[in-house]
Coordinates of C-alpha atoms in Angstrom, one line a residue:
M1 CA 116.6 122.2 41.6
L2 CA 114.1 121.2 38.8
G3 CA 114.5 117.6 39.9
L4 CA 113.0 118.5 43.3
L5 CA 110.0 120.2 41.8
P6 CA 107.8 117.0 41.7
I7 CA 108.5 116.4 45.4
V8 CA 107.8 120.0 46.4
T9 CA 104.6 120.0 44.4
L10 CA 103.5 116.8 46.1
E11 CA 104.4 118.1 49.5
V12 CA 102.4 121.3 49.0
G13 CA 99.5 119.5 47.6
L14 CA 99.3 117.0 50.5
R15 CA 99.4 119.9 53.0
I16 CA 96.7 121.8 51.2
A17 CA 94.6 118.6 51.1
G18 CA 95.0 118.3 54.9
Y19 CA 97.0 115.1 54.8
R20 CA 98.5 115.0 58.3
G21 CA 100.9 112.1 57.8
T22 CA 101.2 108.8 59.7
A23 CA 103.7 107.4 62.2
A24 CA 106.9 106.2 60.7
I25 CA 107.8 102.6 60.7
D26 CA 110.6 101.8 63.1
P27 CA 113.7 101.3 61.0
Y28 CA 115.6 99.6 63.8
V29 CA 113.4 96.8 65.2
D30 CA 110.3 95.0 64.2
L31 CA 107.4 96.1 66.4
H32 CA 104.5 94.6 64.5
R33 CA 103.6 92.2 67.4
L34 CA 102.8 95.1 69.7
E35 CA 99.1 95.6 70.5
P36 CA 97.1 98.6 71.8
L37 CA 97.3 99.3 75.5
F38 CA 93.6 100.3 75.9
V39 CA 90.5 98.4 74.9
S40 CA 86.9 99.4 74.8
T41 CA 84.9 98.0 77.8
G42 CA 81.5 99.1 76.7
S43 CA 79.4 102.2 76.6
V44 CA 77.6 104.2 79.3
D45 CA 75.1 106.9 78.3
D46 CA 76.8 108.7 75.3
Y47 CA 80.3 107.6 76.2
Q48 CA 82.5 104.8 75.2
Q49 CA 84.5 103.4 78.1
F50 CA 88.2 102.5 77.7
A51 CA 90.6 100.7 80.1
I52 CA 94.0 99.1 80.0
D53 CA 93.6 95.5 78.8
D54 CA 93.5 92.9 81.7
S55 CA 96.3 91.0 80.0
R56 CA 98.6 94.0 80.5
L57 CA 98.0 94.5 84.2
H58 CA 101.1 92.7 85.3
L59 CA 103.1 95.6 83.9
F60 CA 100.6 98.5 84.1
R61 CA 98.1 99.8 86.7
L62 CA 94.4 99.9 85.8
V63 CA 93.1 103.2 84.5
R64 CA 89.9 104.2 82.7
F65 CA 88.7 107.1 80.6
K66 CA 85.8 108.0 78.4
L67 CA 85.4 109.0 74.7
P68 CA 84.4 111.4 73.6
K69 CA 86.2 113.4 76.2
P70 CA 83.6 115.0 78.6
E71 CA 83.2 118.7 78.4
K72 CA 85.6 120.8 80.6
T73 CA 87.9 117.9 81.0
Y74 CA 91.7 118.5 80.9
R75 CA 93.2 115.2 79.9
V76 CA 96.9 114.3 80.3
F77 CA 98.6 111.1 79.5
A78 CA 101.8 110.3 81.4
L79 CA 104.0 107.8 79.6
G80 CA 107.2 106.0 80.5
G81 CA 108.5 103.1 82.5
S82 CA 108.5 102.1 86.1
T83 CA 109.4 105.7 87.4
T84 CA 106.2 107.0 85.7
Q85 CA 104.3 104.2 87.4
G86 CA 105.8 105.1 90.8
E87 CA 107.9 102.0 91.5
P88 CA 108.5 100.5 94.0
F89 CA 105.3 101.9 95.3
S90 CA 102.5 102.6 92.8
T91 CA 100.6 105.2 90.9
E92 CA 99.0 106.6 94.0
T93 CA 102.3 108.3 94.9
A94 CA 103.9 108.6 91.4
F95 CA 104.7 112.0 90.0
P96 CA 101.6 112.0 87.6
M97 CA 99.4 111.9 90.7
W98 CA 101.1 114.9 92.2
L99 CA 100.8 116.7 88.9
Q100 CA 97.1 115.9 88.8
I101 CA 96.6 117.3 92.3
R102 CA 98.4 120.5 91.6
L103 CA 96.5 121.0 88.3
R104 CA 93.2 120.3 90.0
A105 CA 94.1 123.0 92.6
M106 CA 94.9 125.5 89.8
L107 CA 91.9 124.7 87.6
P108 CA 88.9 124.3 89.9
S109 CA 86.4 124.6 87.0
R110 CA 88.0 121.8 85.0
T111 CA 87.9 118.0 85.5
V112 CA 91.6 117.2 85.4
E113 CA 92.6 113.6 84.7
V114 CA 96.2 112.5 84.5
I115 CA 96.2 109.0 83.0
N116 CA 99.2 107.0 84.2
C117 CA 100.5 104.8 81.3
G118 CA 103.8 103.9 83.0
G119 CA 104.8 100.3 82.1
L120 CA 107.4 98.3 84.0
S121 CA 110.6 97.9 82.0
Y122 CA 109.2 99.9 79.1
A123 CA 111.8 101.4 76.8
S124 CA 111.3 104.2 74.4
Y125 CA 110.3 102.1 71.4
R126 CA 107.4 100.7 73.4
V127 CA 106.6 104.1 74.9
R128 CA 106.5 105.5 71.4
A129 CA 103.8 103.0 70.4
I130 CA 101.7 104.0 73.3
C131 CA 102.2 107.7 72.5
E132 CA 100.9 107.1 69.0
E133 CA 97.9 105.3 70.4
V134 CA 96.9 107.8 73.1
L135 CA 97.0 110.7 70.5
E136 CA 93.7 109.2 69.3
Y137 CA 92.1 109.7 72.8
E138 CA 91.8 113.5 72.8
P139 CA 94.7 114.4 75.0
D140 CA 95.4 118.0 76.0
L141 CA 99.0 117.2 77.0
I142 CA 101.5 114.3 76.9
V143 CA 104.2 113.9 79.6
V144 CA 107.0 111.5 79.0
Y145 CA 109.7 110.1 81.4
T146 CA 111.8 107.6 79.5
A147 CA 115.6 106.8 79.2
H148 CA 116.6 104.2 81.8
N149 CA 115.2 101.1 80.2
E150 CA 116.9 101.2 76.8
Y151 CA 119.3 98.4 77.6
L152 CA 116.9 95.9 79.1
E153 CA 115.8 93.9 76.0
K154 CA 118.1 92.0 73.6
R155 CA 118.2 93.3 70.1
S156 CA 120.8 93.8 67.4
Y157 CA 122.0 97.0 65.7
A158 CA 124.1 97.3 62.5
S159 CA 127.1 99.5 62.8
N160 CA 126.4 103.1 61.8
D161 CA 129.4 105.3 60.9
A162 CA 127.2 108.4 60.4
G163 CA 126.7 109.0 64.1
L164 CA 123.7 110.6 65.9
V165 CA 124.0 114.1 64.6
S166 CA 124.0 113.0 61.0
S167 CA 121.1 110.7 61.7
L168 CA 119.2 113.5 63.4
L169 CA 119.6 115.6 60.2
R170 CA 118.1 112.8 58.2
W171 CA 115.0 112.2 60.3
P172 CA 113.1 115.4 59.4
A173 CA 112.8 114.1 55.8
A174 CA 111.0 111.1 57.1
N175 CA 108.4 113.4 58.5
L176 CA 107.6 115.2 55.3
R177 CA 104.0 114.6 54.2
S178 CA 105.3 113.4 50.8
A179 CA 107.7 110.9 52.4
Q180 CA 105.0 109.5 54.6
W181 CA 102.5 109.3 51.8
L182 CA 104.9 107.5 49.5
G183 CA 106.0 105.3 52.4
S184 CA 102.4 104.3 53.1
R185 CA 102.2 103.1 49.5
F186 CA 105.1 100.6 50.0
R187 CA 104.5 99.7 53.6
G188 CA 103.9 96.1 52.8
S189 CA 107.4 95.6 51.4
A190 CA 108.9 97.5 54.3
N191 CA 107.1 95.2 56.8
R192 CA 108.5 92.2 54.9
R193 CA 112.0 93.6 55.2
Q194 CA 111.5 94.1 58.9
E195 CA 110.5 90.5 59.5
T196 CA 113.7 89.2 57.9
D197 CA 116.3 91.9 58.7
F198 CA 115.5 93.3 62.1
T199 CA 115.1 92.0 65.6
M200 CA 111.5 91.0 66.1
M201 CA 110.4 92.4 69.5
Q202 CA 107.9 90.3 71.5
R203 CA 104.4 91.5 72.2
E204 CA 105.4 92.4 75.7
V205 CA 108.6 93.3 77.5
D206 CA 111.2 90.4 77.5
A207 CA 113.9 91.8 79.7
L208 CA 117.2 89.9 80.0
L209 CA 117.1 90.3 83.8
D210 CA 113.8 88.6 84.0
Y211 CA 115.6 85.3 83.5
Q212 CA 118.0 83.2 85.6
N213 CA 121.5 84.4 85.2
G214 CA 120.3 87.3 83.1
L215 CA 123.2 89.4 84.3
E216 CA 125.7 87.1 82.5
D217 CA 124.2 88.1 79.1
Y218 CA 125.6 91.6 79.4
R219 CA 129.0 92.1 77.9
R220 CA 131.0 95.2 76.8
S221 CA 129.9 96.2 73.3
D222 CA 130.4 99.7 71.9
T223 CA 128.5 98.9 68.7
W224 CA 125.4 97.8 70.6
M225 CA 125.6 100.8 73.0
S226 CA 125.8 103.2 70.1
G227 CA 122.9 101.6 68.3
V228 CA 120.8 101.8 71.4
V229 CA 121.5 105.6 71.7
E230 CA 120.6 106.3 68.0
H231 CA 117.4 104.2 68.3
F232 CA 116.4 106.0 71.5
A233 CA 116.9 109.4 69.9
W234 CA 114.8 108.3 66.9
N235 CA 112.0 107.3 69.1
V236 CA 112.0 110.6 71.0
Q237 CA 112.0 112.4 67.7
Q238 CA 109.0 110.4 66.5
M239 CA 107.0 111.2 69.7
V240 CA 107.8 114.9 69.2
E241 CA 106.7 114.8 65.6
G242 CA 103.6 112.8 66.3
C243 CA 102.4 115.3 68.9
R244 CA 103.2 118.1 66.6
R245 CA 101.1 116.6 63.8
A246 CA 98.3 116.2 66.3
D247 CA 98.7 119.7 67.7
V248 CA 99.1 118.3 71.2
P249 CA 101.8 119.7 73.6
I250 CA 104.4 117.3 74.9
V251 CA 106.7 117.7 77.9
F252 CA 109.7 115.4 78.5
C253 CA 111.5 114.7 81.8
L254 CA 115.3 114.4 81.7
P255 CA 116.0 111.4 84.0
V256 CA 117.6 111.3 87.4
A257 CA 119.9 108.5 88.6
N258 CA 121.6 107.5 91.9
E259 CA 125.2 108.4 91.4
L260 CA 126.5 108.4 94.9
D261 CA 125.0 105.4 96.6
C262 CA 124.5 102.8 93.9
P263 CA 127.5 100.9 92.5
P264 CA 127.6 99.5 89.0
M265 CA 125.3 96.6 88.4
K266 CA 128.1 94.7 86.6
Y267 CA 131.8 95.4 85.8
E268 CA 134.3 93.3 84.0
L269 CA 137.8 93.7 82.7
S270 CA 138.5 94.8 79.2
P271 CA 138.7 91.8 76.9
V272 CA 141.8 93.2 75.2
L273 CA 144.0 93.2 78.3
A274 CA 147.0 91.0 78.2
D275 CA 147.2 88.3 80.9
D276 CA 150.0 90.0 82.8
D277 CA 147.9 93.3 82.8
V278 CA 144.9 91.4 84.0
E279 CA 147.0 90.1 86.9
R280 CA 148.4 93.6 87.7
F281 CA 144.9 95.2 87.5
T282 CA 143.4 92.6 89.8
K283 CA 146.1 93.0 92.4
R284 CA 145.9 96.8 92.4
F285 CA 142.1 96.9 92.5
E286 CA 141.9 94.4 95.3
N287 CA 144.5 96.3 97.2
A288 CA 142.5 99.5 96.8
V289 CA 139.3 97.9 98.0
E290 CA 141.1 96.4 101.1
L291 CA 142.9 99.7 101.9
N292 CA 139.6 101.6 101.7
S293 CA 138.0 99.1 104.1
M294 CA 140.8 99.8 106.5
G295 CA 140.2 103.5 106.3
K296 CA 143.4 104.2 104.4
S297 CA 141.8 106.4 101.7
V298 CA 144.9 108.1 100.3
E299 CA 146.7 104.7 99.7
A300 CA 143.4 103.3 98.4
M301 CA 143.1 106.1 95.8
E302 CA 146.7 105.6 94.7
Q303 CA 146.1 101.9 94.1
A304 CA 142.8 102.6 92.3
M305 CA 144.5 105.2 90.0
L306 CA 147.2 102.7 89.1
A307 CA 144.5 100.1 88.3
L308 CA 142.6 102.6 86.2
E309 CA 145.7 103.2 84.0
L310 CA 145.4 99.6 82.9
D311 CA 141.6 99.7 82.3
P312 CA 140.2 103.2 82.1
Q313 CA 136.6 101.9 81.6
H314 CA 136.4 99.6 84.6
A315 CA 133.1 100.7 86.2
G316 CA 134.0 99.2 89.6
C317 CA 137.3 101.1 89.8
L318 CA 135.6 104.3 88.6
F319 CA 132.9 104.0 91.3
L320 CA 135.5 103.4 94.0
L321 CA 137.5 106.5 92.9
G322 CA 134.3 108.5 92.9
R323 CA 133.5 107.5 96.5
L324 CA 137.0 108.2 97.6
A325 CA 137.0 111.6 96.0
Y326 CA 133.7 112.4 97.6
A327 CA 135.0 111.4 101.0
A328 CA 138.1 113.6 100.4
G329 CA 135.9 116.6 99.6
D330 CA 136.9 116.7 95.9
F331 CA 133.3 116.9 94.7
P332 CA 133.9 117.8 91.0
A333 CA 136.2 114.8 90.6
A334 CA 133.7 112.6 92.5
E335 CA 130.9 113.6 90.1
R336 CA 133.1 112.8 87.1
Y337 CA 134.2 109.4 88.4
L338 CA 130.7 108.5 89.5
Q339 CA 129.1 109.5 86.1
A340 CA 131.9 107.5 84.3
A341 CA 131.0 104.5 86.4
I342 CA 127.4 104.8 85.2
D343 CA 128.5 105.2 81.6
N344 CA 130.7 102.1 81.8
D345 CA 128.3 99.9 83.7
V346 CA 128.3 96.6 81.7
C347 CA 124.6 96.2 82.7
P348 CA 123.4 99.8 82.3
L349 CA 120.2 100.2 84.2
R350 CA 120.7 103.9 84.5
A351 CA 120.6 106.3 81.5
T352 CA 124.1 106.9 80.3
S353 CA 125.6 110.3 79.4
E354 CA 125.1 109.5 75.7
I355 CA 121.4 108.7 76.3
E356 CA 120.9 111.9 78.2
A357 CA 122.8 114.0 75.6
A358 CA 120.7 112.4 72.8
L359 CA 117.5 113.3 74.6
S360 CA 118.6 116.8 75.2
L361 CA 119.7 117.2 71.6
V362 CA 116.4 116.1 70.2
L363 CA 114.4 118.3 72.6
E364 CA 116.5 121.4 72.1
T365 CA 116.5 120.9 68.3
N366 CA 112.7 120.8 68.4
D367 CA 112.2 123.4 71.1
V368 CA 110.3 121.0 73.3
A369 CA 109.5 121.8 76.9
Q370 CA 111.5 119.8 79.4
V371 CA 111.9 119.2 83.2
D372 CA 115.4 118.2 84.2
A373 CA 114.8 115.7 87.1
G374 CA 118.6 115.2 87.5
E375 CA 119.2 118.9 88.0
L376 CA 116.1 119.2 90.2
F377 CA 117.3 116.6 92.6
A378 CA 121.0 117.6 92.4
E379 CA 120.2 121.1 93.5
R380 CA 118.7 119.6 96.6
S381 CA 121.4 117.0 97.3
K382 CA 124.5 117.4 99.4
H383 CA 127.3 118.7 97.2
G384 CA 125.1 118.4 94.1
I385 CA 125.5 114.7 93.8
V386 CA 122.3 112.6 93.9
G387 CA 122.1 109.6 96.2
D388 CA 119.8 107.9 98.7
Q389 CA 118.5 111.2 100.0
W390 CA 116.0 111.5 97.1
L391 CA 116.1 108.0 95.5
V392 CA 115.1 104.7 97.0
D393 CA 117.3 102.6 94.7
H394 CA 119.3 103.1 91.4
I395 CA 116.7 105.3 89.6
H396 CA 113.4 105.5 91.5
P397 CA 112.5 108.7 93.5
S398 CA 111.1 108.5 97.0
V399 CA 107.5 109.6 97.5
A400 CA 108.8 113.1 98.4
G401 CA 110.9 113.0 95.2
H402 CA 107.8 112.1 93.1
Q403 CA 105.9 114.9 94.7
L404 CA 108.6 117.4 93.9
L405 CA 108.8 116.2 90.3
G406 CA 105.1 116.2 89.7
E407 CA 104.6 119.7 91.1
T408 CA 107.6 121.0 89.2
I409 CA 106.1 119.7 85.9
A410 CA 102.9 121.7 86.8
D411 CA 104.9 124.8 87.5
T412 CA 106.7 124.4 84.2
L413 CA 103.4 124.3 82.4
V414 CA 102.4 127.5 84.0
A415 CA 105.8 129.1 83.2
S416 CA 105.5 128.1 79.6
G417 CA 102.0 129.5 79.3
Q418 CA 100.4 126.1 78.6
I419 CA 98.4 126.4 81.9
K420 CA 97.0 129.5 83.5
P421 CA 95.8 129.1 87.1
E422 CA 92.1 130.2 87.4
I423 CA 92.6 131.5 91.0
A424 CA 95.2 133.4 92.9
N425 CA 98.3 131.6 94.0
S426 CA 97.4 131.7 97.7
D427 CA 94.0 130.2 97.0
W428 CA 95.2 127.3 94.8
Q429 CA 98.0 126.5 97.2
D430 CA 95.5 126.2 100.1
R431 CA 93.3 124.1 97.8
E432 CA 96.2 121.9 96.9
Q433 CA 97.1 121.3 100.5
D434 CA 93.5 120.1 101.2
L435 CA 93.5 117.9 98.1
R436 CA 96.9 116.4 99.0
A437 CA 95.9 115.7 102.6
A438 CA 92.6 114.0 101.4
H439 CA 94.6 111.9 99.0
L440 CA 97.2 110.8 101.5
S441 CA 94.5 109.8 104.0
T442 CA 93.3 107.1 101.6
L443 CA 96.7 105.4 101.7
G444 CA 97.2 103.0 104.7
E445 CA 100.3 101.5 106.1
D446 CA 99.9 98.4 104.0
Y447 CA 100.5 100.6 100.9
Y448 CA 103.9 101.6 102.0
H449 CA 104.7 98.1 103.3
R450 CA 103.9 96.6 99.9
G451 CA 106.2 99.2 98.4
K452 CA 109.1 98.2 100.6
Q453 CA 108.5 94.5 99.8
R454 CA 108.6 95.3 96.0
L455 CA 111.8 97.3 96.6
Q456 CA 113.5 94.2 98.0
G457 CA 112.4 92.2 94.9
L458 CA 113.5 94.9 92.6
R459 CA 117.0 94.9 94.2
L460 CA 117.2 91.1 93.6
W461 CA 116.2 91.7 90.0
T462 CA 118.9 94.2 89.4
Q463 CA 121.4 91.7 90.8
G464 CA 120.4 89.1 88.2
R465 CA 118.7 86.9 90.7
A466 CA 115.4 86.3 88.9
K467 CA 114.1 82.7 88.8
K468 CA 112.5 82.6 85.3
L469 CA 113.8 80.1 82.8
R470 CA 114.0 81.1 79.1
I471 CA 112.4 78.3 77.1
T472 CA 111.9 78.0 73.3
P473 CA 109.4 75.4 71.8
D474 CA 111.9 73.7 69.7
T475 CA 115.2 73.9 71.5
G476 CA 114.4 74.1 75.2
L477 CA 116.7 76.5 77.1
E478 CA 117.8 79.3 74.8
S479 CA 121.3 80.8 74.8
L480 CA 121.4 84.5 74.4
N481 CA 125.1 84.8 73.7

């Protein structure tokens, strides 16, 4: 115990001195190329104007705000990926907009601004960088929706036998004031280690599916999948700790995905199958598909089950079994198979069970407010399995779904005591109806038409049909394998 005395003394001294600590350096990847999202665009009166940098508008939508924050302003930053931005439509119908409308109805004396920082294809490590940045812009609340984009960019992870729970137990030490202060003294050497040992992430998103034949770069890899989950949990933990240091409330959304009506993006046979097993699996799976197309569901399920015995992680077979179980009315089995199909998708564009469990573990461990979008939509879906009724593709809610999510977040803020409506429920509900109608009247048919066009492009992207070539200055076309 005496050996810990210097550390305890340093920790107490730093807290008394008001040292609030700094953001931890990412121990998994090198992010030093990332740049701030917002830039100053000049001053007006006594305020400095900030906006998203023009160079980032291919991934973000333009938003502006002032510093210092004007009096009586309630400022929310909404962070995340394409769902936060409102894809395949845009920010005008994204859940942060419906959150803003309901908060404005509840707080008529305040200027409510919900600043949408959703970036296309942004994963948690990039979202965390934005979270650290916007904490400098006087937020009253941070809302985060992240989890689906964790597998989009190529990066390497070392094998970690400790597992997520053991790692989670280690992270609080990194958030001690003493650990951060000592770390800041040696940050230069840490940066040098990152440059040589870790995957160096590009300044902006460099998704595998942005390139020709990007789907081919995805292969089964348990080590990589586990590393992604641990890195994701670390990023969520850092966002929670950063908001706690800044005394800013944070709310996370647990993601929703299309289980019923979206097949796996890619499936392939286990590489350890013997040649004769490959032949047997292929025959059984093809028989199951053909029998299903002929309406012979019982026989199709028998063949699919036989195929699954040879390769229990085949996402295509799992999805087929899920659909067959759903059609047969066995909805618990259908949900299990359909979720397993997501978890074993070789190109996982939907958050896996491990990602969702890691998110829940960090939030519950830290007692962080959360809105479960998956549960929210499942409760309103036939037989409790989410499909095209609420989602327009594999992960993105419909406009009605965004409205439901945004308004539920507002209600969660009220239930948790973070927001107290200034007027009676009937009054703010009438006011919300007027605000909603006024907002929708500004959106013409062309807005929805553009969204439908983007949806078609997004579907081609998920199928690996992008046209971009990956070029390097020295070697030309780059192999990712």
